Coordinates of C-alpha atoms and ligand atoms in Angstrom, one line a residue:
X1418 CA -38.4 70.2 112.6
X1419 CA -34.9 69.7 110.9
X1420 CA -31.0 70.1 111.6
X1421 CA -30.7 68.0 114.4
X1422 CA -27.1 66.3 114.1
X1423 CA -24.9 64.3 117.2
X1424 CA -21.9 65.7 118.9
X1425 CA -19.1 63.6 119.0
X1426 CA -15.5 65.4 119.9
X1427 CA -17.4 68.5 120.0
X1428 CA -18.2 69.0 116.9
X1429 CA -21.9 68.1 115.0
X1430 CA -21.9 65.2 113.1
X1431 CA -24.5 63.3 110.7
X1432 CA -25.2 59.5 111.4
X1433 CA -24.6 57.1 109.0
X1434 CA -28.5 57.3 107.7
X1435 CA -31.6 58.7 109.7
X1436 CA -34.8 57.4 111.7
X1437 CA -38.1 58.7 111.9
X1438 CA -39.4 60.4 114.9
X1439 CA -43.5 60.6 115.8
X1440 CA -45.5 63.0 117.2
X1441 CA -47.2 61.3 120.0
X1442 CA -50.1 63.7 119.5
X1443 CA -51.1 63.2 116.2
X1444 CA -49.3 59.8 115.0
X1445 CA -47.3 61.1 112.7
X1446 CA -43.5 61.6 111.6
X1447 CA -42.6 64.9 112.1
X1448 CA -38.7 65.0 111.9
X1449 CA -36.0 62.7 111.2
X1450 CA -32.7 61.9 113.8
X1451 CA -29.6 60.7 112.6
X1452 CA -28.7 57.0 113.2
X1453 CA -25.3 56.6 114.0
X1454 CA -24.2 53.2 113.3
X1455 CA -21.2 51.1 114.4
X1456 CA -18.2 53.8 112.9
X1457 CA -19.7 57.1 114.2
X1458 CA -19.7 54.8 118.0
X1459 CA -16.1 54.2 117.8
X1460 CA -15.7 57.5 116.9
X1461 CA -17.6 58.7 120.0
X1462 CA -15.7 56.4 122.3
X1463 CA -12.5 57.2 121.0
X1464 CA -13.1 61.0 121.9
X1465 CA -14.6 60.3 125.3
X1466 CA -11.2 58.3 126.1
X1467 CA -9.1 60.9 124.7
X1468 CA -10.6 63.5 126.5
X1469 CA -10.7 61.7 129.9
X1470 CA -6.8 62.5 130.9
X1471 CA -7.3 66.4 131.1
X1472 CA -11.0 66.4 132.3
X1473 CA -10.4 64.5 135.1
X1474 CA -7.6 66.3 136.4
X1475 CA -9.1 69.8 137.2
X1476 CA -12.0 69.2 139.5
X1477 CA -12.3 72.9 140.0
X1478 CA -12.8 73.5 136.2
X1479 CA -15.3 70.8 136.4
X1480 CA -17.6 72.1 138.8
X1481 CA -16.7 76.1 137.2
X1482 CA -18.0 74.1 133.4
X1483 CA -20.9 72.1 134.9
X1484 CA -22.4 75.5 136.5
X1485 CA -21.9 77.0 133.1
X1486 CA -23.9 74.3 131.7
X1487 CA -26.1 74.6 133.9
X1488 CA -26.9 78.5 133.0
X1489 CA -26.8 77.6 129.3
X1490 CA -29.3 74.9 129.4
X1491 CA -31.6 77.4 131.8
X1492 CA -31.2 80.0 128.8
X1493 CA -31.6 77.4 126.1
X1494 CA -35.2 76.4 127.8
X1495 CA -37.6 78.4 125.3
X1496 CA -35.7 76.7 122.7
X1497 CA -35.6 73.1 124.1
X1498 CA -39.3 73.0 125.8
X1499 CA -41.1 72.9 122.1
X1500 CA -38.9 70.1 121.0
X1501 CA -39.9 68.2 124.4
X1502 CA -43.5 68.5 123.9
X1503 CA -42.9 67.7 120.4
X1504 CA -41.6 64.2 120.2
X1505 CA -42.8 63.5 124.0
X1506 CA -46.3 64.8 124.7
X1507 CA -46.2 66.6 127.8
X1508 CA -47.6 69.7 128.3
X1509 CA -45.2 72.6 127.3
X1510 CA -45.3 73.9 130.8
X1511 CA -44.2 69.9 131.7
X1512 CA -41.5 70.3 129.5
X1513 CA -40.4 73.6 130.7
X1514 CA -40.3 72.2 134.0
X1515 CA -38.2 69.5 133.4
X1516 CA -35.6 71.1 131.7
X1517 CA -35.6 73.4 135.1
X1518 CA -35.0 69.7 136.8
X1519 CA -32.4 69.1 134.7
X1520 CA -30.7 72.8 135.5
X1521 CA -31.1 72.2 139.2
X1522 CA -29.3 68.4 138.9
X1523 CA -26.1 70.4 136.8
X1524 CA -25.9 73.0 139.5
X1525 CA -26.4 70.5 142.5
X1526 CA -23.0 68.6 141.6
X1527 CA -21.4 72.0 140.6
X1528 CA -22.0 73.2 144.2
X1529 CA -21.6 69.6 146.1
X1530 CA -18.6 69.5 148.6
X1531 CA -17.5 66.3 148.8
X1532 CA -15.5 65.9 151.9
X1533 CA -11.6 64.0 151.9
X1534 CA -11.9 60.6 153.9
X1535 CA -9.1 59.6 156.2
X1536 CA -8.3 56.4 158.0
X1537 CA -8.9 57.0 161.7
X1538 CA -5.6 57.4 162.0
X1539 CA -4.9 59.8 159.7
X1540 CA -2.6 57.8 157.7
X1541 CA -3.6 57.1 154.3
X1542 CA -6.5 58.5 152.4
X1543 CA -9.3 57.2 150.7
X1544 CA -9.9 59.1 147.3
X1545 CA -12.8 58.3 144.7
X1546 CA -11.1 57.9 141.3
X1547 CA -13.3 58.1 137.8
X1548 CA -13.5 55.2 136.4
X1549 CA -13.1 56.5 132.5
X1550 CA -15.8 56.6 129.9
X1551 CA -19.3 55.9 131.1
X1552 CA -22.0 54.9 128.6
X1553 CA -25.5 56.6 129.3
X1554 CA -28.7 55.2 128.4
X1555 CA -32.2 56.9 128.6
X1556 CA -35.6 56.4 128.2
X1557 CA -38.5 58.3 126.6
X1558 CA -40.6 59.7 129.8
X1559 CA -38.5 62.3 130.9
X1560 CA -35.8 62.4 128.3
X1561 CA -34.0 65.7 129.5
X1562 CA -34.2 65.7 133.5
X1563 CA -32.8 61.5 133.4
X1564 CA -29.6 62.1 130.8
X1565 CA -29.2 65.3 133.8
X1566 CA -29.5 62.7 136.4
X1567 CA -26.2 60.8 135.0
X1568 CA -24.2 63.9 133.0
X1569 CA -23.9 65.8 136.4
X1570 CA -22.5 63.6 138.2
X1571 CA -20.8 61.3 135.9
X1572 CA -19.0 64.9 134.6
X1573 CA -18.5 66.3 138.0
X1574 CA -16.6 62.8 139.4
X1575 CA -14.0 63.3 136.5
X1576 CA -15.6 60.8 133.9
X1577 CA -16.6 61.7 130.1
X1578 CA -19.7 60.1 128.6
X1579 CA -21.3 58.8 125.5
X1580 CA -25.0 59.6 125.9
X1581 CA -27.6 57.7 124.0
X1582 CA -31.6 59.0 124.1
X1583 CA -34.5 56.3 123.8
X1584 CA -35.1 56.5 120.0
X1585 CA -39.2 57.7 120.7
X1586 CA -37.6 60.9 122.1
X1587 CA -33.9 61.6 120.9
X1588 CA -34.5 65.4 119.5
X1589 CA -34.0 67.6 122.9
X1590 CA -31.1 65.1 124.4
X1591 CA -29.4 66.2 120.5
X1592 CA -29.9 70.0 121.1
X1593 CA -29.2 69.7 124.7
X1594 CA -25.5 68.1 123.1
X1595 CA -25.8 71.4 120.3
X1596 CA -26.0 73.7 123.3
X1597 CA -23.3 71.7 126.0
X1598 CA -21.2 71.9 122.9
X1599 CA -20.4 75.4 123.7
X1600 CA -19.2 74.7 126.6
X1601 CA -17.3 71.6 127.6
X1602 CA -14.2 70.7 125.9
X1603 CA -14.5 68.2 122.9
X1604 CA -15.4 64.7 124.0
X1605 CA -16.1 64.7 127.8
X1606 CA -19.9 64.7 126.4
X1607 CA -20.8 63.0 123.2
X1608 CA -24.5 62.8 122.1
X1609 CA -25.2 60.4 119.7
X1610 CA -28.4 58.6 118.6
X1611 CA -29.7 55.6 117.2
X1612 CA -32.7 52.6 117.3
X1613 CA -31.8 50.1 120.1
X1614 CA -29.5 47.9 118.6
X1615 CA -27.2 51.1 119.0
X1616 CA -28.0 50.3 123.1
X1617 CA -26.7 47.0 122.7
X1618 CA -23.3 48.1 121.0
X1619 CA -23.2 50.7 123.6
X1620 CA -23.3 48.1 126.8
X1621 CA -20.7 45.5 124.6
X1622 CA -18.2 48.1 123.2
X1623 CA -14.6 47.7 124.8
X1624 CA -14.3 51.5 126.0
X1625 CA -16.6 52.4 128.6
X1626 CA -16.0 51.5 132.1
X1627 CA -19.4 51.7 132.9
X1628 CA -23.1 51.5 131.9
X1629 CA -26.2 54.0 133.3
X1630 CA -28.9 52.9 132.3
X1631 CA -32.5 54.0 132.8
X1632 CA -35.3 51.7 131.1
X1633 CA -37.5 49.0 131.6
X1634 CA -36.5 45.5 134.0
X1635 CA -36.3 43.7 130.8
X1636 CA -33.6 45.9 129.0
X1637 CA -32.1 46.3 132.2
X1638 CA -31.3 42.8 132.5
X1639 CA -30.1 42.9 129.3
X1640 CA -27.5 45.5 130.0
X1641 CA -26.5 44.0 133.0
X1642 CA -25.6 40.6 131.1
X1643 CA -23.8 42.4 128.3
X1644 CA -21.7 44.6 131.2
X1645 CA -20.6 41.5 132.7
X1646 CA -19.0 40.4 129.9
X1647 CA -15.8 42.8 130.7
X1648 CA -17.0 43.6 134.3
X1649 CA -18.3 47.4 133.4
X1650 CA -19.6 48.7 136.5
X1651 CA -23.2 49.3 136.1
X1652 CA -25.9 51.8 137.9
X1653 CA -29.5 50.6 136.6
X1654 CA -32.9 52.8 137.5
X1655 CA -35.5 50.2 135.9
X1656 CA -39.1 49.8 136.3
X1657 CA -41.5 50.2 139.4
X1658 CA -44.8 48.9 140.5
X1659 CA -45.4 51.5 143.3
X1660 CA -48.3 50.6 145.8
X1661 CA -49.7 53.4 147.6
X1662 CA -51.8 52.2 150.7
X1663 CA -54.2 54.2 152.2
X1664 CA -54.7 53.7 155.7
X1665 CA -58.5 53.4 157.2
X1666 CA -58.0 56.6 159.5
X1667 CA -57.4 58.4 155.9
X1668 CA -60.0 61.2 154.6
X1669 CA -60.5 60.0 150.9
X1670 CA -61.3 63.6 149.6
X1671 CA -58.3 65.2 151.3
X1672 CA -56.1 62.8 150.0
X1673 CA -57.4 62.2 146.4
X1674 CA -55.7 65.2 144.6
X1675 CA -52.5 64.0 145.7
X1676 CA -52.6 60.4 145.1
X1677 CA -54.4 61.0 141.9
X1678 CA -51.5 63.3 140.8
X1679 CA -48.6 60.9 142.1
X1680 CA -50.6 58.5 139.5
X1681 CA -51.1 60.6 136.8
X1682 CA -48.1 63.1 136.1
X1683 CA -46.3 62.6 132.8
X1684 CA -49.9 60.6 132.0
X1685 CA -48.4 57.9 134.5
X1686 CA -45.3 57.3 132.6
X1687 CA -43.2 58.0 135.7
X1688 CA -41.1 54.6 136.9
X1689 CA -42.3 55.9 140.5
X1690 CA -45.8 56.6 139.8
X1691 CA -48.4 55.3 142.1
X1692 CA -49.2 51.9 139.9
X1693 CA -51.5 50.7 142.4
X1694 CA -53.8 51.5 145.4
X1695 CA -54.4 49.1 148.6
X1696 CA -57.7 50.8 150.1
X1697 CA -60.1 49.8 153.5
X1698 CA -63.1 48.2 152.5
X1699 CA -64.6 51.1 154.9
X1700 CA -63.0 53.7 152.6
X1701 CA -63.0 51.9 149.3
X1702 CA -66.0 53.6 147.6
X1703 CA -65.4 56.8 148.4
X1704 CA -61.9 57.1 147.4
X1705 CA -62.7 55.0 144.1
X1706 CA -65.2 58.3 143.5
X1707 CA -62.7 60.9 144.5
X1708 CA -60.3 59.6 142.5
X1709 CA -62.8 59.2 139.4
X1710 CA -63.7 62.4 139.5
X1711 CA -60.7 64.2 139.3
X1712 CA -60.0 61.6 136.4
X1713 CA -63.1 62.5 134.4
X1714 CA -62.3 66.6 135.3
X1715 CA -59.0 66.4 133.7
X1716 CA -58.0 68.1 130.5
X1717 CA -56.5 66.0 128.0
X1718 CA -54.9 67.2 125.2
X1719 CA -52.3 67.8 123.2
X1720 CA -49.5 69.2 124.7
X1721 CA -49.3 72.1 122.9
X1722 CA -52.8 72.9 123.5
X1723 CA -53.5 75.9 126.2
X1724 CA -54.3 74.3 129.3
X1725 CA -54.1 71.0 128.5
X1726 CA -53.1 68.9 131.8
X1727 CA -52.0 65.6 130.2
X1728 CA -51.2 64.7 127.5
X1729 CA -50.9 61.6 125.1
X1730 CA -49.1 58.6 125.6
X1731 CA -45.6 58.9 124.3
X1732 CA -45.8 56.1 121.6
X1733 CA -48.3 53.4 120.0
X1734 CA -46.7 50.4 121.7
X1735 CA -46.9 51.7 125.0
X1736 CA -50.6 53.2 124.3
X1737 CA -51.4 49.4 122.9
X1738 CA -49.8 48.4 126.1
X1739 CA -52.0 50.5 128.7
X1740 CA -55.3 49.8 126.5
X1741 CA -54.4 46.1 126.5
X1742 CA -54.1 45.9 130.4
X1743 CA -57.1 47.4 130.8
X1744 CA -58.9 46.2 128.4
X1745 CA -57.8 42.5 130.0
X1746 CA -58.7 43.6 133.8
X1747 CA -62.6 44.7 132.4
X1748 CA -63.0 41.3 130.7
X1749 CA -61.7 39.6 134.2
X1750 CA -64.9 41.3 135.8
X1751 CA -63.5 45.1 136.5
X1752 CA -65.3 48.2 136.5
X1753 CA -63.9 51.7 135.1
X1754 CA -65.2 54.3 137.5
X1755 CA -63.4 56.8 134.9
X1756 CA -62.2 56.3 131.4
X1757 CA -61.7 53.0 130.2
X1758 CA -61.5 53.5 126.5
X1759 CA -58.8 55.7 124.4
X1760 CA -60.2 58.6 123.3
X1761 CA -61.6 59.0 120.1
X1762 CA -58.8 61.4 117.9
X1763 CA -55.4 61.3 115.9
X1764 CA -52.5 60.4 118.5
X1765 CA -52.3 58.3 121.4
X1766 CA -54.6 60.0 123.7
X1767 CA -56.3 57.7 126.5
X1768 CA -58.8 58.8 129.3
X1769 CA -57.5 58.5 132.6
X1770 CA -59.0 56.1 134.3
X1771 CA -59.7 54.6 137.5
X1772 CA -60.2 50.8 138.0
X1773 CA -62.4 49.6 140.8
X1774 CA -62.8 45.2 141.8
X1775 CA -59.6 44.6 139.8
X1776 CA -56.8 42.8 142.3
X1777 CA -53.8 41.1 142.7
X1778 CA -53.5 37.9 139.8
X1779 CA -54.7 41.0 137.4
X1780 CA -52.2 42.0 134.9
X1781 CA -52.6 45.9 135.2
X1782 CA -52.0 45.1 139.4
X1783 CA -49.4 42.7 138.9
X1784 CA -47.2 44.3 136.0
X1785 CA -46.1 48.0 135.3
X1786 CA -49.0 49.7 133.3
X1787 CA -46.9 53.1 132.2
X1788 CA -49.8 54.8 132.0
X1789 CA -52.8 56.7 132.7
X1790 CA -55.1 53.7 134.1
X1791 CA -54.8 53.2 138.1
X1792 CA -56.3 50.4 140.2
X1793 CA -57.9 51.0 143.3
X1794 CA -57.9 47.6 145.3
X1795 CA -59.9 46.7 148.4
X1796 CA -58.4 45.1 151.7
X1797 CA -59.9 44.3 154.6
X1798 CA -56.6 43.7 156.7
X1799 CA -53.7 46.0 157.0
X1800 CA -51.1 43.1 157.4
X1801 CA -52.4 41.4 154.2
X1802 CA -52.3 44.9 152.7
X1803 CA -48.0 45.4 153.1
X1804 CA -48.1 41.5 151.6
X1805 CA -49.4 42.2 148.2
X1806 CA -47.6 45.3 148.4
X1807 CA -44.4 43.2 148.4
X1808 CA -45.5 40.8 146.1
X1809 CA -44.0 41.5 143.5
X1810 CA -40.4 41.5 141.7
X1811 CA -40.1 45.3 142.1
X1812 CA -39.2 47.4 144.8
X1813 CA -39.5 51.0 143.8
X1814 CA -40.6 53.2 145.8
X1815 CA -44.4 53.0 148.1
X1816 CA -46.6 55.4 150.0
X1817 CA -48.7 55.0 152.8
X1818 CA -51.6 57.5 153.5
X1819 CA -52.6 58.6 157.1
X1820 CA -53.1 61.9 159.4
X1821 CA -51.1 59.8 162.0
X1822 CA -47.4 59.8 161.0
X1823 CA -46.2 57.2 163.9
X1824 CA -48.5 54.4 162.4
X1825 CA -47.7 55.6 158.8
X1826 CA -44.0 55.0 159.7
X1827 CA -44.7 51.8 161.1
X1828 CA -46.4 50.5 158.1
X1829 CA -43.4 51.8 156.1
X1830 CA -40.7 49.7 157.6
X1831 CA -42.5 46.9 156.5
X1832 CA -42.5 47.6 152.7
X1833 CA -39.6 46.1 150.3
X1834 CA -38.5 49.4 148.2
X1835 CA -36.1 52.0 148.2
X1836 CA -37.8 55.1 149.4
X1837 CA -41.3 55.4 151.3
X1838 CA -43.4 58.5 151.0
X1839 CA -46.0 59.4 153.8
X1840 CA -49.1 61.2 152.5
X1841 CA -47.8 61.7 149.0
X1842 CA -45.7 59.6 146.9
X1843 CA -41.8 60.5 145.7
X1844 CA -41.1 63.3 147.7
X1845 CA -38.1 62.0 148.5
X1846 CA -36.7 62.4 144.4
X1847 CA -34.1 65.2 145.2
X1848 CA -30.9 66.4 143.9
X1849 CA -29.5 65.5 147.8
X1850 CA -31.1 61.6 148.2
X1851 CA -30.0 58.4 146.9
X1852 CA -32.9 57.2 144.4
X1853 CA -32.7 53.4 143.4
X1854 CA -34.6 50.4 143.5
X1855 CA -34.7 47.0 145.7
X1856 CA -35.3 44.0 144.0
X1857 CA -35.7 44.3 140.0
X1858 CA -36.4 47.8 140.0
X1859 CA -32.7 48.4 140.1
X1860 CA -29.1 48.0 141.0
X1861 CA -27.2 51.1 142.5
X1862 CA -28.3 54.6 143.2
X1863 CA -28.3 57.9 141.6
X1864 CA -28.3 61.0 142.9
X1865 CA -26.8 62.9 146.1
X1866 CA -22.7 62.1 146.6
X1867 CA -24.4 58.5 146.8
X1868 CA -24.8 58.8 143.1
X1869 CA -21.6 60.3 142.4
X1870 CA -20.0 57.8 144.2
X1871 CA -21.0 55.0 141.6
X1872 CA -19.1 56.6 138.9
X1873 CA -15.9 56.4 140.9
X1874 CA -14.0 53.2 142.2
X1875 CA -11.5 54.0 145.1
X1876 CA -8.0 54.1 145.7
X1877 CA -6.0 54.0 148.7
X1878 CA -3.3 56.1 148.9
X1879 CA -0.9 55.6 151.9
X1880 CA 1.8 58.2 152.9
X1881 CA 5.7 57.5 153.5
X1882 CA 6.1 56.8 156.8
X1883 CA 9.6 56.9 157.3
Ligands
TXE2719 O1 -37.9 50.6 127.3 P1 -36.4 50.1 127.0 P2 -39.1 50.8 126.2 C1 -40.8 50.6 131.1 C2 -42.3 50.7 130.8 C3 -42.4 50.5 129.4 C4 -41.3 49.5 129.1 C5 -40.8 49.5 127.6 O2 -42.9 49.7 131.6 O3 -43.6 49.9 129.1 O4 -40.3 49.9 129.9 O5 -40.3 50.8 127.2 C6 -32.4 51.3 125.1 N1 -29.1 47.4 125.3 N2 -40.1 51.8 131.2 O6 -39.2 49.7 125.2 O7 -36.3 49.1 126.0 C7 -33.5 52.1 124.3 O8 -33.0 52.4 123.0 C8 -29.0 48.6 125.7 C9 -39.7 52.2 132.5 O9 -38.9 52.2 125.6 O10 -35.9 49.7 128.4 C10 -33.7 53.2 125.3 O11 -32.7 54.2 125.1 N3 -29.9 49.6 125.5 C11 -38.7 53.2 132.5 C12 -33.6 52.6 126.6 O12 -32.8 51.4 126.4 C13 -31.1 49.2 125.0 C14 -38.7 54.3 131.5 C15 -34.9 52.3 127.3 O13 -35.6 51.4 126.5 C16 -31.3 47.9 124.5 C17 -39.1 53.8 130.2 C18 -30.3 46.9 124.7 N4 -30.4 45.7 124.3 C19 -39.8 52.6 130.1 N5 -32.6 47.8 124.0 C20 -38.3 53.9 133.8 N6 -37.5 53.2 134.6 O14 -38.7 55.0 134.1 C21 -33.1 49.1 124.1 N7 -32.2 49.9 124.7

């Protein structure tokens, strides 16, 4: 694949040299991207801030542009999807179906009413300013539906952006700019791209006035320490070790295809995937088989291939990562009921597997795998269950599994994290509700006017009296 350039100021533009991008699927390069470098960034900035005074005056052009967007990116799909499954892995139908995510996120804000606040009085308003150029960060699992996440809103509260993909996956995020380019003015959205270092003089350049960032704790932390440095605001959507605890009046084979797909989607590379699963002794063996079987039924392959269900890992230091943890929690007396091993072609393909007598003081339960490998964990009391579940530095999201909601709920207001599920995991990740983590999993919220709301700061505005 060739021609993919940035768009700064509305126009496409080269980088100052060029990186190599991989094909998950069969380990090798397959197209270059341009790396922009220090000049091109300024650049970038300097049309963001020059096109912030007009953009943010017209909210009704705003919302008319982001619909337009929306349509064009819908259109653009057949062209976008390949390119997805390309330099990610997933499953072309995967990628069409994020892309659709993406289209729903653009429309959402278009359509939002956002209603004025008044004092109680009625005497002065309360109105939700932009704050001016926000600097976008992504990751590599969901490339397309994440920069959505933060352009929409971002866009729609009057801001203009300088949007930065995770170099494993920067092709689509690049024609996603080649088609937006069409459409909004020059500079409210500039797409550039670049290894991380370009992160790091994203989060320290003088311009923005705030940093979204989606990645892993580590970076996160990172970010957060460089945004202090000038006081940038900052939203940040980091890492997750989701528990999912199944409670002993559960029915392990009418549960399993659930839990096993709120594991396994996006081949577990989902910062809300289930990570880990508390389980009654009672129940333990026969949700460990449920679970392994889908595991051992399920087609992977690359994601190009017709029917292929998952595909491969999206880059070798994330597939060294996954084999390492489990690797480490079979040598520390584990058992893989499914998988275990990689799987024996070109790429970064790994069985899915299912871990039975790993627990907590095991790397793959106490850290973020990020991949297709689940633990199942026994417990023989519920209490000591929700502990482990909330020990740990991240506070995602959870789920907790029963055919009686009332004790489900109760068991939920017990767990640390910012959104529980009951009998499946994340349906709560909607256009309309505040997504964010407690703890280390983030800072902030996106989505719903909650979202929007963090790419404002307010302002008072009190009438004349007299
Ligand atoms: O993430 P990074 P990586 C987790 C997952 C995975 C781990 C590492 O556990 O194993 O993160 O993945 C940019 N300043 N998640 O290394 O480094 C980088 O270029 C500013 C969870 O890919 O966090 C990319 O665009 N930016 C996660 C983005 O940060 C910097 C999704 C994310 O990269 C930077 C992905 C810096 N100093 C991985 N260094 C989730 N929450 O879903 C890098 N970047």
């Amino acid at each position: 694949m060739t021609g993919f350039a940035m768009t700064v100021d509305g126009a496409a533009v080269p980088g100052a040299g060029a990186f190599d991008v991989v094909d998950p699927a069969t380990g090798e390069v397959f197209a270059q991207a341009p790396d922009c470098g220090a000049d091109r960034l300024d650049q970038a900035m300097a049309a963001a801030s020059a096109a912030f005074p007009a953009w943010r005056r017209d909210e009704k052009r705003r919302r008319a542009l982001l619909r337009e967007a929306a349509d064009a990116l819908r259109a653009a799909a057949g062209r976008l999807a390949p390119i997805l499954t390309a330099e990610q892995g997933k499953p072309l139908k995967d990628a069409h179906r994020e892309i659709a995510t993406a289209v729903t996120w653009l429309r959402y804000y278009a359509d939002l009413d956002l209603p004025r606040e008044v004092s109680q009085d009625g005497s002065a308003e309360v109105i939700r300013r932009p704050l001016g150029v926000v600097a976008a960060i992504t990751p590599w699992n969901f490339p397309i539906a994440l920069a959505a996440w933060k352009i929409a809103p971002a866009l729609r509260a009057g801001n203009t952006m300088v949007l930065k993909p995770s170099p494993y996956t920067p092709l689509t995020t690049l024609a996603m700019g080649e088609t937006l380019r069409a459409i909004l003015p020059p500079g409210v959205l500039n797409v550039i791209s670049g290894r991380d270092p370009l992160g790091a003089l994203m989060t320290a350049h003088p311009v923005p006035r705030k940093i979204s960032f989606t990645g892993s704790t580590a970076t996160g932390k990172r970010v957060a320490a460089a945004a202090a440095e000038d006081l940038k605001r900052v939203t940040l959507e980091l890492g997750g070790n989701d528990p999912a605890i199944v409670l002993d009046d559960a029915d392990p084979g009418q549960i399993a295809d659930s839990l096993f797909w709120s594991a396994f989607a996006n081949n577990g590379q989902v910062c809300l995937a289930v990570k880990r699963v508390y389980a009654p002794e009672r129940l333990y063996a026969d949700l460990v088989e449920a679970l392994a079987a889908r595991a051992r039924s399920v087609r992977v392959d690359a994601g190009t291939a017709e029917g292929a269900q998952l595909g491969p890992i999206n880059n070798r230091p994330q597939y060294e990562r996954v084999a390492g943890l489990v690797g480490d929690a079979l040598d520390r007396g584990a058992t893989a009921a499914a998988g275990g091993r990689p799987i024996d072609r070109p790429g970064y393909f790994y069985q899915p597997t299912i871990l039975s007598g790993a627990s907590d003081g095991t790397r793959i339960v106490d850290e973020e795998q990020f991949g297709p490998a689940l633990p199942v964990i026994a417990y023989r009391d519920l209490g000591e269950a929700v502990e482990r579940a909330n020990g740990t530095t991240y506070g995602l999201t959870a789920s907790v599994w029963s055919p009686d909601p009332d004790r489900a709920a109760r068991v939920a207001a017990e767990l640390d994290c910012g959104q529980v599920s009951i009998n499946a995991h994340g349906r709560g990740v909607r256009p309309d509700l505040p997504f964010g983590g407690h703890k280390w999993s983030g800072l902030g919220v996106e989505n719903g006017p909650w979202g929007l709301y963090g790419y404002t700061e307010l302002q008072v505005l009190v009438g004349n009296e007299s």
